């Protein structure tokens, strides 16, 4: 190995060591304040209640009413509050299709003073057959309260016996 390459490797190794020390020395992620946790769970509880009443428009109040809202699902991305609303109305045309929604195993994490991540499971009980899956939500605090700015929801494959 040439002297120039050896010095370069030593400098690079020193740089990596400094980065690792700096990363390990950082404080743990900011914990979500209890008031924020309560407010976020209230948004999801309200959504669940509105869904179970057959009120998609009420359910959608939990989302940021903006063209920048994003929804990721099995069929790709939907962008904007109105297209997400239309997607729900198309896929869940009536109360029978909507069924009864239940959110479970919620995990909330702070992403900063005005942003949070929620992981969870969803389940729809319907006469046509139950469905469910997992979701990841990114919420942001606005003057009117916490709203979902990104939703990534997937449906679990049907169980085979």
Short mmCIF file of N, CA and C in Angstrom, two decimals:
data_model
loop_
_atom_site.label_atom_id
_atom_site.label_comp_id
_atom_site.label_asym_id
_atom_site.label_seq_id
_atom_site.Cartn_x
_atom_site.Cartn_y
_atom_site.Cartn_z
N UNK A 1 0.85 -1.16 0.00
CA UNK A 1 0.00 0.00 0.00
C UNK A 1 0.90 1.23 0.00
N UNK A 2 0.53 2.20 -0.82
CA UNK A 2 1.33 3.42 -0.87
C UNK A 2 1.07 4.26 0.36
N UNK A 3 2.01 5.12 0.64
CA UNK A 3 1.89 5.99 1.82
C UNK A 3 0.66 6.89 1.70
N UNK A 4 0.41 7.41 0.48
CA UNK A 4 -0.74 8.29 0.26
C UNK A 4 -2.05 7.55 0.54
N UNK A 5 -2.19 6.29 0.10
CA UNK A 5 -3.39 5.50 0.33
C UNK A 5 -3.54 5.18 1.82
N UNK A 6 -2.44 4.87 2.48
CA UNK A 6 -2.49 4.57 3.91
C UNK A 6 -2.96 5.78 4.71
N UNK A 7 -2.46 6.96 4.37
CA UNK A 7 -2.87 8.19 5.06
C UNK A 7 -4.36 8.47 4.79
N UNK A 8 -4.79 8.27 3.55
CA UNK A 8 -6.20 8.47 3.20
C UNK A 8 -7.08 7.52 4.00
N UNK A 9 -6.70 6.25 4.10
CA UNK A 9 -7.47 5.28 4.87
C UNK A 9 -7.52 5.67 6.35
N UNK A 10 -6.41 6.13 6.90
CA UNK A 10 -6.37 6.55 8.30
C UNK A 10 -7.27 7.75 8.54
N UNK A 11 -7.25 8.71 7.63
CA UNK A 11 -8.11 9.89 7.76
C UNK A 11 -9.58 9.47 7.68
N UNK A 12 -9.92 8.59 6.74
CA UNK A 12 -11.29 8.13 6.58
C UNK A 12 -11.74 7.37 7.83
N UNK A 13 -10.89 6.50 8.38
CA UNK A 13 -11.23 5.75 9.60
C UNK A 13 -11.44 6.70 10.77
N UNK A 14 -10.62 7.73 10.86
CA UNK A 14 -10.78 8.72 11.93
C UNK A 14 -12.10 9.47 11.79
N UNK A 15 -12.44 9.81 10.55
CA UNK A 15 -13.70 10.50 10.29
C UNK A 15 -14.89 9.61 10.70
N UNK A 16 -14.86 8.33 10.32
CA UNK A 16 -15.94 7.41 10.69
C UNK A 16 -16.04 7.28 12.20
N UNK A 17 -14.92 7.20 12.87
CA UNK A 17 -14.94 7.10 14.33
C UNK A 17 -15.58 8.33 14.96
N UNK A 18 -15.25 9.51 14.43
CA UNK A 18 -15.82 10.75 14.96
C UNK A 18 -17.33 10.79 14.75
N UNK A 19 -17.77 10.33 13.57
CA UNK A 19 -19.21 10.29 13.29
C UNK A 19 -19.91 9.34 14.25
N UNK A 20 -19.35 8.18 14.49
CA UNK A 20 -19.95 7.20 15.40
C UNK A 20 -20.02 7.75 16.83
N UNK A 21 -18.96 8.38 17.28
CA UNK A 21 -18.95 8.95 18.63
C UNK A 21 -20.02 10.03 18.74
N UNK A 22 -20.12 10.88 17.72
CA UNK A 22 -21.12 11.94 17.74
C UNK A 22 -22.53 11.35 17.74
N UNK A 23 -22.75 10.31 16.94
CA UNK A 23 -24.08 9.69 16.88
C UNK A 23 -24.45 9.02 18.20
N UNK A 24 -23.50 8.34 18.80
CA UNK A 24 -23.79 7.65 20.06
C UNK A 24 -23.98 8.63 21.21
N UNK A 25 -23.37 9.80 21.09
CA UNK A 25 -23.47 10.77 22.15
C UNK A 25 -24.75 11.60 22.10
N UNK A 26 -25.54 11.47 21.01
CA UNK A 26 -26.77 12.24 20.89
C UNK A 26 -27.82 11.71 21.85
N UNK A 27 -28.65 12.60 22.37
CA UNK A 27 -29.72 12.14 23.26
C UNK A 27 -30.75 11.33 22.49
N UNK A 28 -31.49 10.49 23.19
CA UNK A 28 -32.53 9.67 22.58
C UNK A 28 -33.58 10.59 21.97
N UNK A 29 -34.35 10.04 21.03
CA UNK A 29 -35.39 10.81 20.38
C UNK A 29 -36.33 11.43 21.41
N UNK A 30 -36.78 12.61 21.10
CA UNK A 30 -37.68 13.34 21.99
C UNK A 30 -38.95 12.51 22.22
N UNK A 31 -39.33 12.37 23.47
CA UNK A 31 -40.54 11.61 23.76
C UNK A 31 -41.76 12.49 23.53
N UNK A 32 -42.83 11.86 23.14
CA UNK A 32 -44.07 12.57 22.88
C UNK A 32 -44.69 13.02 24.20
N UNK A 33 -45.04 14.28 24.28
CA UNK A 33 -45.68 14.80 25.50
C UNK A 33 -47.04 14.14 25.66
N UNK A 34 -47.44 13.95 26.91
CA UNK A 34 -48.70 13.27 27.21
C UNK A 34 -49.89 13.99 26.58
N UNK A 35 -49.89 15.31 26.60
CA UNK A 35 -51.00 16.07 26.01
C UNK A 35 -51.08 15.82 24.50
N UNK A 36 -49.92 15.72 23.85
CA UNK A 36 -49.90 15.43 22.41
C UNK A 36 -50.37 14.01 22.14
N UNK A 37 -49.94 13.07 22.96
CA UNK A 37 -50.36 11.67 22.83
C UNK A 37 -51.89 11.58 22.94
N UNK A 38 -52.45 12.25 23.91
CA UNK A 38 -53.90 12.24 24.12
C UNK A 38 -54.61 12.86 22.91
N UNK A 39 -54.09 13.98 22.41
CA UNK A 39 -54.71 14.66 21.27
C UNK A 39 -54.65 13.80 20.00
N UNK A 40 -53.54 13.12 19.78
CA UNK A 40 -53.40 12.27 18.59
C UNK A 40 -54.33 11.07 18.68
N UNK A 41 -54.39 10.43 19.85
CA UNK A 41 -55.29 9.30 20.03
C UNK A 41 -56.74 9.76 19.85
N UNK A 42 -57.06 10.98 20.28
CA UNK A 42 -58.41 11.52 20.11
C UNK A 42 -58.76 11.66 18.62
N UNK A 43 -57.78 12.07 17.79
CA UNK A 43 -58.01 12.16 16.34
C UNK A 43 -58.38 10.78 15.80
N UNK A 44 -57.60 9.77 16.19
CA UNK A 44 -57.85 8.41 15.68
C UNK A 44 -59.15 7.84 16.22
N UNK A 45 -59.47 8.13 17.46
CA UNK A 45 -60.73 7.66 18.05
C UNK A 45 -61.92 8.30 17.34
N UNK A 46 -61.80 9.60 17.05
CA UNK A 46 -62.85 10.30 16.32
C UNK A 46 -63.02 9.70 14.92
N UNK A 47 -61.91 9.41 14.25
CA UNK A 47 -61.98 8.78 12.94
C UNK A 47 -62.69 7.43 13.02
N UNK A 48 -62.32 6.64 14.00
CA UNK A 48 -62.93 5.32 14.18
C UNK A 48 -64.44 5.46 14.41
N UNK A 49 -64.83 6.40 15.27
CA UNK A 49 -66.25 6.60 15.56
C UNK A 49 -67.01 7.07 14.33
N UNK A 50 -66.43 8.02 13.58
CA UNK A 50 -67.10 8.51 12.37
C UNK A 50 -67.24 7.40 11.34
N UNK A 51 -66.20 6.61 11.17
CA UNK A 51 -66.24 5.49 10.23
C UNK A 51 -67.38 4.54 10.62
N UNK A 52 -67.45 4.22 11.89
CA UNK A 52 -68.45 3.26 12.36
C UNK A 52 -69.88 3.80 12.28
N UNK A 53 -70.03 5.13 12.11
CA UNK A 53 -71.35 5.73 11.87
C UNK A 53 -71.63 5.82 10.37
N UNK A 54 -70.67 5.40 9.54
CA UNK A 54 -70.84 5.51 8.09
C UNK A 54 -70.55 6.89 7.55
N UNK A 55 -69.80 7.70 8.31
CA UNK A 55 -69.54 9.11 7.96
C UNK A 55 -68.11 9.27 7.45
N UNK A 56 -67.93 9.07 6.14
CA UNK A 56 -66.58 9.19 5.57
C UNK A 56 -66.07 10.63 5.66
N UNK A 57 -66.95 11.61 5.43
CA UNK A 57 -66.51 13.01 5.51
C UNK A 57 -66.03 13.33 6.93
N UNK A 58 -66.72 12.84 7.95
CA UNK A 58 -66.28 13.03 9.33
C UNK A 58 -64.94 12.34 9.56
N UNK A 59 -64.78 11.13 9.04
CA UNK A 59 -63.53 10.37 9.13
C UNK A 59 -62.38 11.19 8.52
N UNK A 60 -62.66 11.87 7.42
CA UNK A 60 -61.63 12.62 6.70
C UNK A 60 -61.19 13.88 7.44
N UNK A 61 -61.91 14.32 8.48
CA UNK A 61 -61.46 15.51 9.22
C UNK A 61 -60.16 15.23 9.97
N UNK A 62 -59.80 13.97 10.13
CA UNK A 62 -58.52 13.64 10.76
C UNK A 62 -57.34 13.87 9.83
N UNK A 63 -57.62 14.07 8.55
CA UNK A 63 -56.57 14.31 7.56
C UNK A 63 -56.38 15.80 7.31
N UNK A 64 -55.17 16.16 6.94
CA UNK A 64 -54.83 17.53 6.55
C UNK A 64 -55.59 17.85 5.26
N UNK A 65 -56.43 18.84 5.27
CA UNK A 65 -57.20 19.20 4.09
C UNK A 65 -56.32 20.06 3.18
N UNK A 66 -55.50 19.36 2.39
CA UNK A 66 -54.52 20.03 1.54
C UNK A 66 -54.24 19.18 0.31
N UNK A 67 -53.89 19.83 -0.80
CA UNK A 67 -53.46 19.07 -1.98
C UNK A 67 -52.14 18.33 -1.74
N UNK A 68 -51.46 18.65 -0.63
CA UNK A 68 -50.18 18.00 -0.32
C UNK A 68 -50.32 16.76 0.55
N UNK A 69 -51.54 16.44 0.99
CA UNK A 69 -51.77 15.18 1.72
C UNK A 69 -51.38 14.02 0.81
N UNK A 70 -50.73 12.99 1.40
CA UNK A 70 -50.39 11.80 0.62
C UNK A 70 -50.93 10.55 1.30
N UNK A 71 -51.40 9.63 0.46
CA UNK A 71 -51.86 8.32 0.91
C UNK A 71 -51.16 7.28 0.06
N UNK A 72 -50.51 6.32 0.70
CA UNK A 72 -49.85 5.22 -0.01
C UNK A 72 -50.56 3.93 0.35
N UNK A 73 -50.95 3.18 -0.66
CA UNK A 73 -51.63 1.92 -0.44
C UNK A 73 -51.22 0.91 -1.49
N UNK A 74 -51.96 -0.17 -1.55
CA UNK A 74 -51.62 -1.26 -2.47
C UNK A 74 -51.64 -0.81 -3.92
N UNK A 75 -52.48 0.16 -4.23
CA UNK A 75 -52.61 0.61 -5.62
C UNK A 75 -51.73 1.82 -5.94
N UNK A 76 -50.81 2.16 -5.05
CA UNK A 76 -49.91 3.27 -5.31
C UNK A 76 -50.23 4.48 -4.45
N UNK A 77 -49.86 5.65 -4.95
CA UNK A 77 -50.01 6.90 -4.22
C UNK A 77 -51.26 7.65 -4.65
N UNK A 78 -51.91 8.27 -3.68
CA UNK A 78 -53.00 9.21 -3.94
C UNK A 78 -52.57 10.51 -3.28
N UNK A 79 -52.65 11.59 -4.02
CA UNK A 79 -52.19 12.88 -3.52
C UNK A 79 -53.34 13.87 -3.46
N UNK A 80 -53.49 14.49 -2.30
CA UNK A 80 -54.51 15.52 -2.12
C UNK A 80 -55.70 15.01 -1.33
N UNK A 81 -56.27 15.93 -0.51
CA UNK A 81 -57.39 15.57 0.35
C UNK A 81 -58.59 15.09 -0.46
N UNK A 82 -58.96 15.84 -1.51
CA UNK A 82 -60.13 15.48 -2.31
C UNK A 82 -59.96 14.12 -3.00
N UNK A 83 -58.82 13.82 -3.62
CA UNK A 83 -58.64 12.48 -4.22
C UNK A 83 -58.64 11.36 -3.17
N UNK A 84 -58.11 11.63 -1.98
CA UNK A 84 -58.16 10.60 -0.92
C UNK A 84 -59.61 10.37 -0.51
N UNK A 85 -60.37 11.45 -0.37
CA UNK A 85 -61.79 11.34 -0.05
C UNK A 85 -62.52 10.53 -1.12
N UNK A 86 -62.27 10.84 -2.38
CA UNK A 86 -62.91 10.12 -3.49
C UNK A 86 -62.53 8.64 -3.47
N UNK A 87 -61.29 8.34 -3.12
CA UNK A 87 -60.84 6.95 -3.03
C UNK A 87 -61.63 6.19 -1.97
N UNK A 88 -61.79 6.82 -0.80
CA UNK A 88 -62.57 6.18 0.26
C UNK A 88 -64.03 5.99 -0.16
N UNK A 89 -64.61 7.02 -0.78
CA UNK A 89 -66.01 6.93 -1.20
C UNK A 89 -66.21 5.83 -2.25
N UNK A 90 -65.24 5.65 -3.13
CA UNK A 90 -65.34 4.61 -4.16
C UNK A 90 -65.19 3.21 -3.55
N UNK A 91 -64.20 3.05 -2.68
CA UNK A 91 -63.91 1.72 -2.12
C UNK A 91 -64.88 1.31 -1.01
N UNK A 92 -65.53 2.29 -0.39
CA UNK A 92 -66.45 2.02 0.72
C UNK A 92 -67.75 2.77 0.46
N UNK A 93 -68.49 2.31 -0.54
CA UNK A 93 -69.66 3.02 -1.05
C UNK A 93 -70.84 3.07 -0.08
N UNK A 94 -70.91 2.13 0.85
CA UNK A 94 -72.03 2.13 1.79
C UNK A 94 -71.58 1.55 3.13
N UNK A 95 -72.48 1.59 4.10
CA UNK A 95 -72.16 1.14 5.47
C UNK A 95 -71.76 -0.33 5.48
N UNK A 96 -72.39 -1.15 4.63
CA UNK A 96 -72.03 -2.59 4.58
C UNK A 96 -70.58 -2.77 4.15
N UNK A 97 -70.13 -1.99 3.18
CA UNK A 97 -68.74 -2.08 2.72
C UNK A 97 -67.78 -1.53 3.77
N UNK A 98 -68.26 -0.54 4.52
CA UNK A 98 -67.41 0.08 5.55
C UNK A 98 -67.24 -0.84 6.76
N UNK A 99 -68.30 -1.51 7.15
CA UNK A 99 -68.21 -2.38 8.32
C UNK A 99 -67.92 -1.60 9.59
N UNK A 100 -67.32 -2.29 10.54
CA UNK A 100 -66.95 -1.70 11.83
C UNK A 100 -65.43 -1.66 11.93
N UNK A 101 -64.89 -0.47 12.10
CA UNK A 101 -63.44 -0.26 12.14
C UNK A 101 -62.93 -0.31 13.57
N UNK A 102 -61.77 -0.94 13.72
CA UNK A 102 -61.11 -0.98 15.02
C UNK A 102 -59.61 -0.77 14.80
N UNK A 103 -59.04 0.21 15.49
CA UNK A 103 -57.59 0.42 15.48
C UNK A 103 -57.01 -0.30 16.69
N UNK A 104 -55.87 -0.96 16.50
CA UNK A 104 -55.25 -1.72 17.58
C UNK A 104 -53.74 -1.49 17.57
N UNK A 105 -53.13 -1.83 18.72
CA UNK A 105 -51.66 -1.84 18.89
C UNK A 105 -51.01 -0.54 18.41
N UNK A 106 -51.56 0.58 18.84
CA UNK A 106 -51.02 1.87 18.43
C UNK A 106 -49.68 2.13 19.12
N UNK A 107 -48.72 2.58 18.34
CA UNK A 107 -47.42 3.03 18.84
C UNK A 107 -47.22 4.45 18.36
N UNK A 108 -46.99 5.37 19.28
CA UNK A 108 -46.81 6.77 18.94
C UNK A 108 -45.38 7.19 19.25
N UNK A 109 -44.78 7.93 18.32
CA UNK A 109 -43.41 8.42 18.49
C UNK A 109 -43.33 9.88 18.05
N UNK A 110 -42.57 10.63 18.77
CA UNK A 110 -42.33 12.02 18.39
C UNK A 110 -41.34 12.08 17.24
N UNK A 111 -41.62 12.97 16.29
CA UNK A 111 -40.67 13.26 15.22
C UNK A 111 -40.15 14.69 15.35
N UNK A 112 -40.52 15.33 16.44
CA UNK A 112 -40.15 16.72 16.69
C UNK A 112 -41.28 17.38 17.46
N UNK A 113 -41.16 18.65 17.75
CA UNK A 113 -42.19 19.31 18.57
C UNK A 113 -43.57 19.36 17.91
N UNK A 114 -43.64 19.31 16.58
CA UNK A 114 -44.92 19.44 15.88
C UNK A 114 -45.18 18.31 14.89
N UNK A 115 -44.54 17.16 15.11
CA UNK A 115 -44.74 16.03 14.20
C UNK A 115 -44.65 14.72 14.98
N UNK A 116 -45.43 13.75 14.53
CA UNK A 116 -45.44 12.45 15.22
C UNK A 116 -45.67 11.34 14.21
N UNK A 117 -45.24 10.16 14.60
CA UNK A 117 -45.40 8.94 13.81
C UNK A 117 -46.31 8.01 14.61
N UNK A 118 -47.27 7.40 13.92
CA UNK A 118 -48.14 6.41 14.56
C UNK A 118 -48.09 5.13 13.75
N UNK A 119 -47.80 4.03 14.42
CA UNK A 119 -47.86 2.70 13.81
C UNK A 119 -49.06 2.00 14.42
N UNK A 120 -49.72 1.16 13.66
CA UNK A 120 -50.84 0.43 14.23
C UNK A 120 -51.40 -0.60 13.28
N UNK A 121 -52.41 -1.28 13.78
CA UNK A 121 -53.15 -2.26 12.99
C UNK A 121 -54.58 -1.78 12.86
N UNK A 122 -55.22 -2.12 11.74
CA UNK A 122 -56.62 -1.80 11.53
C UNK A 122 -57.36 -3.09 11.21
N UNK A 123 -58.64 -3.11 11.55
CA UNK A 123 -59.47 -4.28 11.30
C UNK A 123 -60.88 -3.81 10.97
N UNK A 124 -61.44 -4.33 9.88
CA UNK A 124 -62.82 -4.06 9.52
C UNK A 124 -63.61 -5.35 9.67
N UNK A 125 -64.65 -5.30 10.48
CA UNK A 125 -65.55 -6.45 10.61
C UNK A 125 -66.74 -6.16 9.69
N UNK A 126 -66.95 -7.07 8.71
CA UNK A 126 -68.02 -6.86 7.73
C UNK A 126 -68.72 -8.18 7.43
N UNK A 127 -69.95 -8.08 6.99
CA UNK A 127 -70.68 -9.30 6.61
C UNK A 127 -70.02 -9.97 5.41
N UNK A 128 -69.45 -9.17 4.50
CA UNK A 128 -68.81 -9.72 3.31
C UNK A 128 -67.47 -10.39 3.63
N UNK A 129 -67.03 -10.25 4.86
CA UNK A 129 -65.76 -10.83 5.27
C UNK A 129 -64.87 -9.78 5.89
N UNK A 130 -64.21 -10.17 6.96
CA UNK A 130 -63.32 -9.24 7.66
C UNK A 130 -62.05 -9.00 6.85
N UNK A 131 -61.52 -7.81 6.98
CA UNK A 131 -60.23 -7.45 6.39
C UNK A 131 -59.46 -6.64 7.43
N UNK A 132 -58.17 -6.56 7.25
CA UNK A 132 -57.34 -5.79 8.16
C UNK A 132 -55.95 -5.65 7.62
N UNK A 133 -55.14 -4.95 8.35
CA UNK A 133 -53.76 -4.76 7.94
C UNK A 133 -53.04 -3.85 8.90
N UNK A 134 -52.02 -3.19 8.38
CA UNK A 134 -51.20 -2.30 9.20
C UNK A 134 -51.17 -0.91 8.57
N UNK A 135 -50.79 0.08 9.38
CA UNK A 135 -50.66 1.44 8.86
C UNK A 135 -49.53 2.18 9.55
N UNK A 136 -49.02 3.16 8.84
CA UNK A 136 -48.05 4.12 9.37
C UNK A 136 -48.60 5.50 9.03
N UNK A 137 -48.76 6.33 10.04
CA UNK A 137 -49.27 7.68 9.84
C UNK A 137 -48.21 8.69 10.27
N UNK A 138 -48.10 9.76 9.53
CA UNK A 138 -47.31 10.90 9.96
C UNK A 138 -48.30 12.02 10.22
N UNK A 139 -48.28 12.55 11.44
CA UNK A 139 -49.17 13.63 11.82
C UNK A 139 -48.37 14.89 12.09
N UNK A 140 -49.01 16.01 11.82
CA UNK A 140 -48.39 17.31 12.07
C UNK A 140 -49.37 18.15 12.88
N UNK A 141 -48.81 18.96 13.77
CA UNK A 141 -49.65 19.87 14.56
C UNK A 141 -49.89 21.14 13.75
N UNK A 142 -51.16 21.49 13.61
CA UNK A 142 -51.58 22.72 12.95
C UNK A 142 -52.33 23.56 13.98
N UNK A 143 -52.62 24.84 13.67
CA UNK A 143 -53.39 25.64 14.63
C UNK A 143 -54.72 24.98 15.03
N UNK A 144 -55.33 24.23 14.11
CA UNK A 144 -56.60 23.57 14.42
C UNK A 144 -56.42 22.21 15.10
N UNK A 145 -55.17 21.78 15.29
CA UNK A 145 -54.89 20.52 15.98
C UNK A 145 -54.06 19.58 15.11
N UNK A 146 -53.89 18.36 15.60
CA UNK A 146 -53.11 17.34 14.91
C UNK A 146 -53.88 16.81 13.71
N UNK A 147 -53.19 16.67 12.57
CA UNK A 147 -53.80 16.13 11.36
C UNK A 147 -52.82 15.16 10.69
N UNK A 148 -53.38 14.16 10.03
CA UNK A 148 -52.58 13.19 9.28
C UNK A 148 -52.12 13.87 7.99
N UNK A 149 -50.81 13.90 7.75
CA UNK A 149 -50.27 14.48 6.52
C UNK A 149 -49.82 13.39 5.56
N UNK A 150 -49.58 12.19 6.09
CA UNK A 150 -49.23 11.04 5.25
C UNK A 150 -49.77 9.77 5.89
N UNK A 151 -50.37 8.92 5.08
CA UNK A 151 -50.95 7.66 5.52
C UNK A 151 -50.45 6.57 4.59
N UNK A 152 -49.81 5.57 5.16
CA UNK A 152 -49.40 4.39 4.39
C UNK A 152 -50.12 3.20 5.01
N UNK A 153 -51.12 2.71 4.31
CA UNK A 153 -51.96 1.62 4.82
C UNK A 153 -51.88 0.44 3.87
N UNK A 154 -51.67 -0.74 4.44
CA UNK A 154 -51.66 -1.96 3.63
C UNK A 154 -52.63 -2.97 4.22
N UNK A 155 -53.16 -3.76 3.33
CA UNK A 155 -54.09 -4.83 3.73
C UNK A 155 -53.31 -6.13 3.83
N UNK A 156 -53.54 -6.86 4.90
CA UNK A 156 -52.89 -8.16 5.06
C UNK A 156 -53.54 -9.14 4.10
N UNK A 157 -52.75 -10.08 3.58
CA UNK A 157 -53.35 -11.09 2.70
C UNK A 157 -54.32 -11.95 3.49
N UNK A 158 -55.35 -12.50 2.82
CA UNK A 158 -56.31 -13.36 3.52
C UNK A 158 -55.58 -14.57 4.10
N UNK A 159 -56.05 -14.98 5.28
CA UNK A 159 -55.46 -16.16 5.90
C UNK A 159 -55.90 -17.41 5.16
N UNK A 160 -54.95 -18.30 4.94
CA UNK A 160 -55.27 -19.58 4.30
C UNK A 160 -55.23 -20.67 5.33
N UNK A 161 -56.13 -21.62 5.18
CA UNK A 161 -56.21 -22.70 6.17
C UNK A 161 -55.63 -23.96 5.61
#
